[in-house]
Short mmCIF file of C-alpha atoms and ligand atoms in Angstrom, two decimals:
data_model
loop_
_atom_site.label_atom_id
_atom_site.label_comp_id
_atom_site.label_asym_id
_atom_site.label_seq_id
_atom_site.Cartn_x
_atom_site.Cartn_y
_atom_site.Cartn_z
CA MET A 1 -26.68 -21.58 -83.21
CA ILE A 2 -25.98 -24.01 -85.98
CA VAL A 3 -24.90 -27.30 -84.49
CA ALA A 4 -23.09 -30.21 -86.07
CA GLU A 5 -21.53 -33.55 -85.22
CA GLN A 6 -18.40 -35.10 -86.60
CA LYS A 7 -18.81 -37.88 -89.12
CA PRO A 8 -17.32 -41.28 -88.25
CA LEU A 9 -13.59 -41.49 -88.89
CA GLU A 10 -14.08 -44.36 -91.35
CA GLU A 11 -16.38 -42.25 -93.53
CA ILE A 12 -13.91 -39.34 -93.52
CA LYS A 13 -11.07 -41.71 -94.37
CA SER A 14 -12.92 -43.10 -97.34
CA MET A 15 -13.62 -39.58 -98.65
CA ILE A 16 -9.93 -38.73 -98.75
CA ALA A 17 -8.74 -42.13 -99.97
CA ASP A 18 -7.31 -40.73 -103.20
CA ALA A 19 -5.64 -37.66 -101.77
CA ARG A 20 -2.13 -37.48 -100.41
CA LYS A 21 -2.03 -33.97 -98.99
CA VAL A 22 -5.11 -33.08 -97.06
CA LEU A 23 -6.06 -29.85 -95.33
CA VAL A 24 -8.40 -30.07 -92.32
CA LEU A 25 -10.12 -26.72 -92.21
CA GLY A 26 -12.07 -25.68 -89.15
CA CYS A 27 -14.43 -22.81 -88.54
CA GLY A 28 -14.21 -20.50 -85.57
CA THR A 29 -17.87 -19.64 -85.19
CA CYS A 30 -20.92 -21.90 -84.54
CA VAL A 31 -19.13 -25.24 -84.77
CA THR A 32 -16.42 -24.04 -82.43
CA VAL A 33 -18.88 -23.30 -79.67
CA CYS A 34 -20.61 -26.65 -80.17
CA PHE A 35 -17.26 -28.44 -80.02
CA ALA A 36 -17.54 -29.97 -83.48
CA GLY A 37 -15.24 -28.08 -85.80
CA GLY A 38 -13.05 -25.60 -83.97
CA GLU A 39 -9.29 -25.46 -83.70
CA LYS A 40 -9.19 -28.22 -81.11
CA GLU A 41 -11.42 -30.62 -83.02
CA VAL A 42 -9.35 -29.91 -86.13
CA SER A 43 -6.16 -30.91 -84.28
CA ILE A 44 -7.74 -34.05 -82.90
CA LEU A 45 -9.05 -35.19 -86.27
CA ALA A 46 -5.77 -34.34 -87.99
CA SER A 47 -3.83 -36.32 -85.43
CA GLN A 48 -6.21 -39.28 -85.79
CA LEU A 49 -5.96 -39.17 -89.55
CA ARG A 50 -2.15 -38.98 -89.46
CA MET A 51 -2.03 -42.05 -87.27
CA ALA A 52 -4.82 -43.98 -88.99
CA THR A 53 -3.46 -43.46 -92.49
CA ARG A 54 0.02 -44.43 -91.35
CA LEU A 55 -1.40 -47.58 -89.78
CA ASP A 56 -3.15 -48.36 -93.07
CA GLY A 57 0.20 -48.10 -94.79
CA GLN A 58 -0.79 -45.12 -96.94
CA GLU A 59 0.51 -42.23 -94.94
CA LYS A 60 -0.90 -38.85 -95.84
CA GLU A 61 0.27 -35.36 -95.12
CA ILE A 62 -2.40 -33.79 -93.00
CA ARG A 63 -2.36 -30.01 -92.44
CA GLU A 64 -4.51 -28.06 -90.04
CA LEU A 65 -6.04 -24.62 -90.18
CA THR A 66 -9.04 -22.86 -88.72
CA VAL A 67 -10.59 -19.72 -90.16
CA GLN A 68 -12.82 -17.36 -88.28
CA ARG A 69 -15.92 -18.01 -90.38
CA GLN A 70 -15.96 -20.48 -93.25
CA CYS A 71 -19.20 -19.22 -94.77
CA GLU A 72 -17.61 -15.95 -95.89
CA TYR A 73 -15.10 -15.47 -98.68
CA GLU A 74 -13.11 -12.84 -96.84
CA TYR A 75 -12.09 -15.23 -94.09
CA ASN A 76 -11.39 -18.14 -96.40
CA GLU A 77 -9.03 -16.01 -98.46
CA LEU A 78 -6.57 -16.40 -95.60
CA ALA A 79 -6.53 -20.14 -96.28
CA ALA A 80 -5.64 -19.71 -99.97
CA ASP A 81 -2.01 -20.91 -99.70
CA HIS A 82 -2.94 -23.95 -97.65
CA VAL A 83 -5.74 -24.86 -100.05
CA ARG A 84 -3.49 -24.50 -103.09
CA ASP A 85 -0.98 -26.76 -101.41
CA ALA A 86 -3.45 -29.55 -100.66
CA ASP A 87 -5.04 -32.21 -102.86
CA MET A 88 -8.25 -32.08 -100.95
CA VAL A 89 -9.89 -30.17 -98.11
CA ILE A 90 -11.90 -31.67 -95.26
CA SER A 91 -14.14 -28.98 -93.91
CA LEU A 92 -15.10 -29.02 -90.25
CA ALA A 93 -17.72 -26.35 -90.79
CA CYS A 94 -21.46 -26.57 -91.33
CA GLY A 95 -22.82 -27.31 -94.79
CA ILE A 96 -22.70 -23.61 -95.63
CA GLY A 97 -18.96 -23.48 -95.00
CA VAL A 98 -18.36 -26.58 -97.13
CA GLN A 99 -20.27 -25.06 -100.03
CA THR A 100 -18.60 -21.69 -99.69
CA MET A 101 -15.22 -23.40 -99.96
CA ASN A 102 -16.24 -25.39 -103.04
CA GLU A 103 -17.50 -22.24 -104.69
CA GLN A 104 -14.48 -20.20 -103.77
CA TYR A 105 -11.90 -22.83 -104.68
CA PRO A 106 -13.52 -24.71 -107.55
CA GLU A 107 -10.25 -26.43 -108.50
CA LYS A 108 -10.16 -28.23 -105.14
CA LEU A 109 -12.81 -30.54 -103.74
CA THR A 110 -13.86 -29.71 -100.20
CA VAL A 111 -15.60 -32.62 -98.45
CA PRO A 112 -17.71 -32.43 -95.30
CA GLY A 113 -16.23 -33.72 -92.07
CA LEU A 114 -19.37 -32.89 -90.12
CA ASN A 115 -23.06 -33.62 -90.29
CA THR A 116 -24.89 -30.34 -89.81
CA SER A 117 -27.71 -31.18 -87.46
CA GLY A 118 -29.87 -28.23 -86.61
CA LEU A 119 -30.47 -24.86 -85.07
CA SER A 120 -30.19 -25.70 -81.44
CA GLN A 121 -29.80 -24.44 -77.95
CA PRO A 122 -27.18 -25.80 -75.57
CA THR A 123 -29.51 -26.79 -72.72
CA GLU A 124 -26.79 -28.22 -70.49
CA GLN A 125 -23.11 -28.99 -70.86
CA GLY A 126 -22.81 -31.39 -73.77
CA VAL A 127 -26.50 -31.32 -74.75
CA TRP A 128 -28.00 -29.44 -77.69
CA GLU A 129 -31.71 -29.37 -78.39
CA GLU A 130 -33.27 -28.27 -81.62
CA ARG A 131 -35.26 -25.10 -81.30
CA CYS A 132 -35.96 -23.68 -84.75
CA GLN A 133 -36.33 -24.95 -88.28
CA ALA A 134 -36.02 -21.57 -89.94
CA CYS A 135 -39.55 -21.84 -91.32
CA GLY A 136 -39.51 -18.27 -92.53
CA ASN A 137 -42.71 -17.18 -90.79
CA CYS A 138 -42.28 -17.29 -87.06
CA VAL A 139 -45.26 -18.15 -84.86
CA LEU A 140 -43.61 -17.90 -81.46
CA HIS A 141 -45.90 -15.04 -80.46
CA LEU A 142 -48.89 -17.38 -80.73
CA THR A 143 -47.37 -20.25 -78.84
CA GLY A 144 -45.96 -18.77 -75.71
CA GLY A 145 -42.47 -18.65 -77.15
CA LEU A 146 -42.14 -22.37 -77.79
CA CYS A 147 -41.71 -23.50 -81.38
CA PRO A 148 -44.17 -26.17 -82.54
CA VAL A 149 -42.51 -26.41 -85.97
CA ALA A 150 -39.17 -27.60 -84.65
CA ARG A 151 -40.23 -29.16 -81.36
CA CYS A 152 -43.46 -30.98 -82.18
CA ALA A 153 -42.71 -34.24 -83.99
CA LYS A 154 -45.59 -33.51 -86.36
CA SER A 155 -45.07 -29.74 -86.58
CA LEU A 156 -48.69 -29.26 -85.58
CA LEU A 157 -49.98 -25.71 -85.38
CA ASN A 158 -53.10 -26.67 -83.43
CA GLY A 159 -51.92 -29.16 -80.90
CA PRO A 160 -51.59 -31.29 -79.03
CA CYS A 161 -52.43 -34.42 -80.90
CA GLY A 162 -53.98 -37.41 -79.18
CA GLY A 163 -50.60 -38.93 -78.52
CA SER A 164 -49.56 -36.50 -75.85
CA GLN A 165 -49.07 -38.67 -72.76
CA ARG A 166 -48.46 -37.02 -69.42
CA GLY A 167 -46.37 -34.35 -71.10
CA ILE A 168 -44.36 -36.78 -73.22
CA CYS A 169 -44.54 -36.97 -77.00
CA GLU A 170 -45.74 -40.29 -78.42
CA VAL A 171 -43.20 -40.22 -81.22
CA TYR A 172 -40.14 -42.23 -80.17
CA ALA A 173 -41.68 -42.24 -76.70
CA GLU A 174 -38.59 -43.97 -75.32
CA ARG A 175 -36.67 -40.74 -75.86
CA GLU A 176 -39.07 -39.02 -73.52
CA THR A 177 -39.17 -35.83 -75.53
CA PRO A 178 -41.49 -33.37 -73.83
CA CYS A 179 -44.64 -32.69 -75.83
CA VAL A 180 -44.16 -29.07 -76.82
CA TRP A 181 -47.91 -28.58 -77.09
CA ASP A 182 -48.26 -29.59 -73.47
CA GLN A 183 -45.55 -27.07 -72.64
CA ILE A 184 -47.28 -24.42 -74.75
CA TYR A 185 -50.51 -25.03 -72.87
CA HIS A 186 -48.82 -24.60 -69.50
CA ARG A 187 -46.92 -21.52 -70.60
CA LEU A 188 -50.03 -19.82 -71.93
CA LYS A 189 -51.90 -20.77 -68.79
CA ASP A 190 -49.20 -19.15 -66.68
CA LEU A 191 -49.36 -16.07 -68.85
CA GLY A 192 -53.17 -15.99 -68.54
CA GLN A 193 -53.48 -16.30 -72.30
CA LEU A 194 -55.22 -19.62 -72.71
CA ASP A 195 -57.79 -17.92 -74.96
CA LYS A 196 -55.10 -17.88 -77.62
CA LEU A 197 -55.52 -21.60 -77.92
CA LEU A 198 -59.16 -21.23 -78.83
CA GLU A 199 -58.24 -19.63 -82.07
CA ILE A 200 -57.67 -22.12 -84.84
CA GLU A 201 -54.45 -21.45 -86.62
CA PRO A 202 -55.05 -21.86 -90.36
CA ALA A 203 -52.85 -24.12 -92.42
CA LYS A 204 -49.36 -22.68 -92.56
CA ASN A 205 -48.04 -21.28 -95.76
CA TRP A 206 -44.91 -23.35 -96.14
CA HIS A 207 -43.73 -21.37 -99.11
CA THR A 208 -41.68 -19.27 -96.76
CA SER A 209 -40.04 -22.50 -95.67
CA ARG A 210 -38.47 -25.23 -97.78
CA ASP A 211 -41.59 -25.83 -99.86
CA GLY A 212 -41.00 -22.69 -101.89
CA GLY A 213 -37.63 -23.94 -103.07
CA GLN A 214 -34.33 -22.43 -102.11
CA ARG A 215 -34.78 -19.18 -100.27
CA LYS A 216 -32.89 -16.02 -100.83
CA ILE A 217 -32.86 -12.76 -98.96
CA VAL A 218 -32.06 -9.64 -100.92
CA ARG A 219 -31.71 -6.40 -99.01
CA GLU A 220 -31.56 -3.61 -101.53
CA ASP A 221 -30.69 -1.13 -98.79
CA LEU A 222 -27.53 -3.07 -98.00
CA ARG A 223 -26.34 -3.74 -101.51
CA LEU A 224 -23.49 -1.83 -103.01
CA MET B 1 15.73 -54.39 -83.09
CA SER B 2 15.70 -57.84 -81.49
CA GLU B 3 14.82 -56.87 -77.94
CA PHE B 4 11.81 -54.60 -77.80
CA GLU B 5 12.17 -51.96 -75.11
CA PRO B 6 8.90 -50.09 -74.74
CA GLN B 7 8.82 -46.33 -74.36
CA VAL B 8 6.33 -45.36 -71.72
CA LEU B 9 5.33 -41.78 -71.03
CA ALA B 10 3.89 -40.65 -67.71
CA PHE B 11 2.04 -37.39 -67.33
CA ALA B 12 2.32 -36.64 -63.65
CA CYS B 13 0.78 -34.00 -61.47
CA HIS B 14 3.35 -31.91 -59.62
CA TYR B 15 1.64 -32.35 -56.27
CA CYS B 16 0.69 -35.99 -56.28
CA ALA B 17 2.20 -38.39 -58.71
CA TYR B 18 5.36 -36.46 -59.44
CA ALA B 19 5.99 -36.26 -55.73
CA ALA B 20 5.28 -39.98 -55.54
CA ALA B 21 7.75 -40.63 -58.32
CA ASP B 22 10.24 -38.51 -56.46
CA LEU B 23 9.60 -40.53 -53.34
CA ALA B 24 10.02 -43.77 -55.26
CA GLY B 25 13.39 -42.39 -56.28
CA SER B 26 14.47 -41.42 -52.79
CA MET B 27 13.24 -44.73 -51.42
CA ARG B 28 15.59 -46.33 -53.92
CA LEU B 29 12.73 -48.27 -55.40
CA SER B 30 13.51 -49.47 -58.83
CA TYR B 31 11.06 -49.10 -61.65
CA PRO B 32 11.69 -49.70 -65.34
CA PRO B 33 13.91 -47.12 -67.00
CA ASN B 34 11.49 -47.20 -69.91
CA VAL B 35 9.22 -44.76 -68.13
CA LYS B 36 9.80 -41.09 -68.81
CA VAL B 37 7.99 -38.81 -66.43
CA LEU B 38 6.55 -35.53 -67.66
CA HIS B 39 5.84 -32.97 -65.05
CA LEU B 40 2.59 -30.99 -65.14
CA PRO B 41 1.33 -28.37 -62.70
CA CYS B 42 -1.86 -30.42 -62.34
CA THR B 43 -3.41 -33.35 -64.20
CA GLY B 44 -6.14 -30.90 -65.20
CA LYS B 45 -3.56 -29.63 -67.67
CA VAL B 46 -3.60 -32.91 -69.56
CA ASP B 47 -5.30 -32.51 -72.90
CA VAL B 48 -6.57 -35.08 -75.38
CA LEU B 49 -4.07 -33.64 -77.82
CA TYR B 50 -1.06 -34.26 -75.56
CA LEU B 51 -2.06 -37.91 -75.37
CA LEU B 52 -2.70 -38.26 -79.09
CA ARG B 53 0.58 -36.52 -79.93
CA ALA B 54 2.45 -38.91 -77.64
CA PHE B 55 1.12 -41.88 -79.60
CA GLU B 56 1.61 -40.10 -82.86
CA LYS B 57 5.28 -39.65 -81.97
CA GLY B 58 5.62 -43.32 -81.18
CA ALA B 59 5.05 -43.83 -77.44
CA ASP B 60 4.19 -47.48 -76.72
CA ALA B 61 2.13 -46.70 -73.65
CA VAL B 62 1.04 -43.55 -71.87
CA PHE B 63 -0.36 -43.02 -68.41
CA VAL B 64 -1.66 -40.08 -66.53
CA ALA B 65 -1.12 -40.07 -62.80
CA GLY B 66 -2.61 -37.59 -60.41
CA MET C 1 -9.87 -40.44 -70.62
CA ASN C 2 -12.59 -42.70 -72.01
CA TYR C 3 -13.02 -40.28 -74.86
CA THR C 4 -9.34 -40.46 -75.73
CA LYS C 5 -9.43 -44.26 -75.54
CA LYS C 6 -12.33 -44.20 -77.95
CA LEU C 7 -10.35 -41.95 -80.30
CA LEU C 8 -7.42 -44.36 -80.16
CA ALA C 9 -9.62 -47.36 -80.90
CA GLU C 10 -11.22 -45.54 -83.81
CA THR C 11 -7.78 -44.70 -85.12
CA GLY C 12 -6.64 -48.30 -84.88
CA LEU C 13 -4.49 -48.31 -81.74
CA GLU C 14 -5.14 -50.46 -78.66
CA PRO C 15 -6.88 -48.31 -76.06
CA GLU C 16 -5.10 -50.30 -73.35
CA ARG C 17 -1.97 -48.36 -74.20
CA LEU C 18 -3.46 -45.50 -72.25
CA GLU C 19 -4.42 -45.43 -68.59
CA MET C 20 -5.21 -43.04 -65.79
CA PHE C 21 -4.15 -43.61 -62.16
CA PHE C 22 -4.92 -41.76 -58.97
CA LEU C 23 -2.39 -41.69 -56.22
CA SER C 24 -1.15 -39.43 -53.47
CA SER C 25 2.28 -37.96 -53.00
CA ALA C 26 3.05 -40.57 -50.33
CA GLU C 27 2.60 -43.52 -52.67
CA GLY C 28 6.09 -43.97 -53.99
CA VAL C 29 5.67 -47.73 -54.00
CA ARG C 30 2.45 -47.49 -55.95
CA PHE C 31 4.14 -45.30 -58.52
CA ALA C 32 6.84 -47.86 -59.08
CA GLU C 33 4.17 -50.55 -59.42
CA ILE C 34 2.26 -48.56 -61.98
CA ALA C 35 5.41 -47.81 -63.96
CA THR C 36 6.18 -51.54 -64.03
CA GLU C 37 2.62 -52.45 -64.94
CA MET C 38 2.49 -50.06 -67.87
CA THR C 39 5.88 -51.14 -69.14
CA GLU C 40 4.75 -54.77 -68.98
CA ARG C 41 1.53 -53.90 -70.74
CA ALA C 42 3.45 -52.21 -73.53
CA ARG C 43 5.77 -55.19 -73.77
CA LYS C 44 2.78 -57.48 -74.22
CA LEU C 45 1.09 -55.27 -76.80
CA GLY C 46 4.30 -54.89 -78.71
CA PRO C 47 5.69 -51.73 -80.26
CA ASN C 48 3.42 -48.88 -81.21
CA PRO C 49 2.91 -49.61 -84.93
CA LEU C 50 3.40 -45.91 -85.66
CA LYS C 51 6.98 -46.11 -84.59
CA ASN C 52 8.49 -47.67 -87.68
CA GLY C 53 10.82 -45.66 -89.82
CA LYS C 54 11.99 -42.15 -89.24
CA ALA C 55 8.53 -40.87 -88.58
CA ILE C 56 9.06 -40.35 -84.86
CA GLU C 57 12.36 -38.59 -85.28
CA GLN C 58 10.58 -35.68 -86.92
CA PRO C 59 10.26 -32.60 -84.77
CA MET C 60 6.82 -31.48 -83.68
CA GLU C 61 5.02 -29.86 -86.55
CA ALA C 62 5.16 -26.14 -86.80
CA GLU C 63 1.47 -25.41 -87.01
CA GLU C 64 0.93 -26.57 -83.45
S1 SF4 D 1 -41.87 -20.83 -85.88
FE1 SF4 D 1 -40.43 -21.04 -87.56
S2 SF4 D 1 -38.99 -19.34 -87.35
FE2 SF4 D 1 -40.15 -19.50 -85.42
S3 SF4 D 1 -38.85 -20.75 -84.13
FE3 SF4 D 1 -40.26 -22.15 -85.15
S4 SF4 D 1 -39.23 -22.80 -87.03
FE4 SF4 D 1 -38.12 -21.04 -86.21
S1 SF4 D 2 -47.43 -35.58 -78.59
FE1 SF4 D 2 -47.16 -33.37 -78.60
S2 SF4 D 2 -45.13 -33.03 -79.51
FE2 SF4 D 2 -45.69 -35.13 -79.95
S3 SF4 D 2 -46.62 -35.06 -81.94
FE3 SF4 D 2 -48.32 -34.85 -80.48
S4 SF4 D 2 -48.55 -32.67 -80.17
FE4 SF4 D 2 -46.58 -32.95 -81.19
#
């Protein structure tokens, strides 16, 4: 899922400095399940902002609302009255939600309350680890189901590099990130497919990823 | 307001602290009248938002007892 | 509890205004002590700065 983290309160406060009526708008999908921008986080931030702005002597009216999915017009339509009523919107959705809101309500500025931080897997309660970088040309079938693009610090396709130390990646070694190429080796060994590693993977065509500019999917079969 | 009388809110578990508060009462122990006790089925019911709301509404101190 | 204290500090309120205690149903004396302690603590810290004006008289907001 898309995961995000809330920005520091100070940063959020400075974004809304000029507004008097502010709507905190959450999203009920990815950021709800990663505890960053659901109904509860919206209420907590709204309460903090009400108190903090009152303490600063410039009390603001802070409203709260959470829509099911902020990256789709249909859901945001339900927020129309609240948006009209506010001077500014703080979105607790991922960057897609923030942009959808700005596009849909061009007369109001929607600012980001979160930092969108990856496509991750919740690996234990309170921990999210990045798993995919949406490279547009998946190689998981070659690597035993472990992604070297997102999980190798150098995104190597023919790893490991010389810095793999007892299963730990040399990049920010103090974080003790497992070397994914070490993991790939062990997985393929378990699967009896070590021969796959003998094949040299040619340089990846990154045009399907960010290097080709903004990507767009058009499905003619689905269009109206 | 010359004399400041704090408003203290206590979130108390029905089975432990509320019973203790009850006992304090029946033992005729005196504790400051500033403390208002809120009764919860269990302290597990306490939520960050209850606590924030209490401060937002002006409580001077809040404690959770379980 | 620590998380809420952190939220309070970030907001600009003293985290000491909030505390958690563990006690059993038999500890009536302890309860009275705690009540006194927290009242004293609040007295030292002074009034919650959010209390000024009519703000606290307002009913809970509807959207809750
Ligand atoms: S190879 Fe690309 S698409 Fe597949 S998991 Fe890795 S980043 Fe995602
Ligand atoms: S040590 Fe492993 S994960 Fe780290 S950069 Fe080298 S190959 Fe990639």
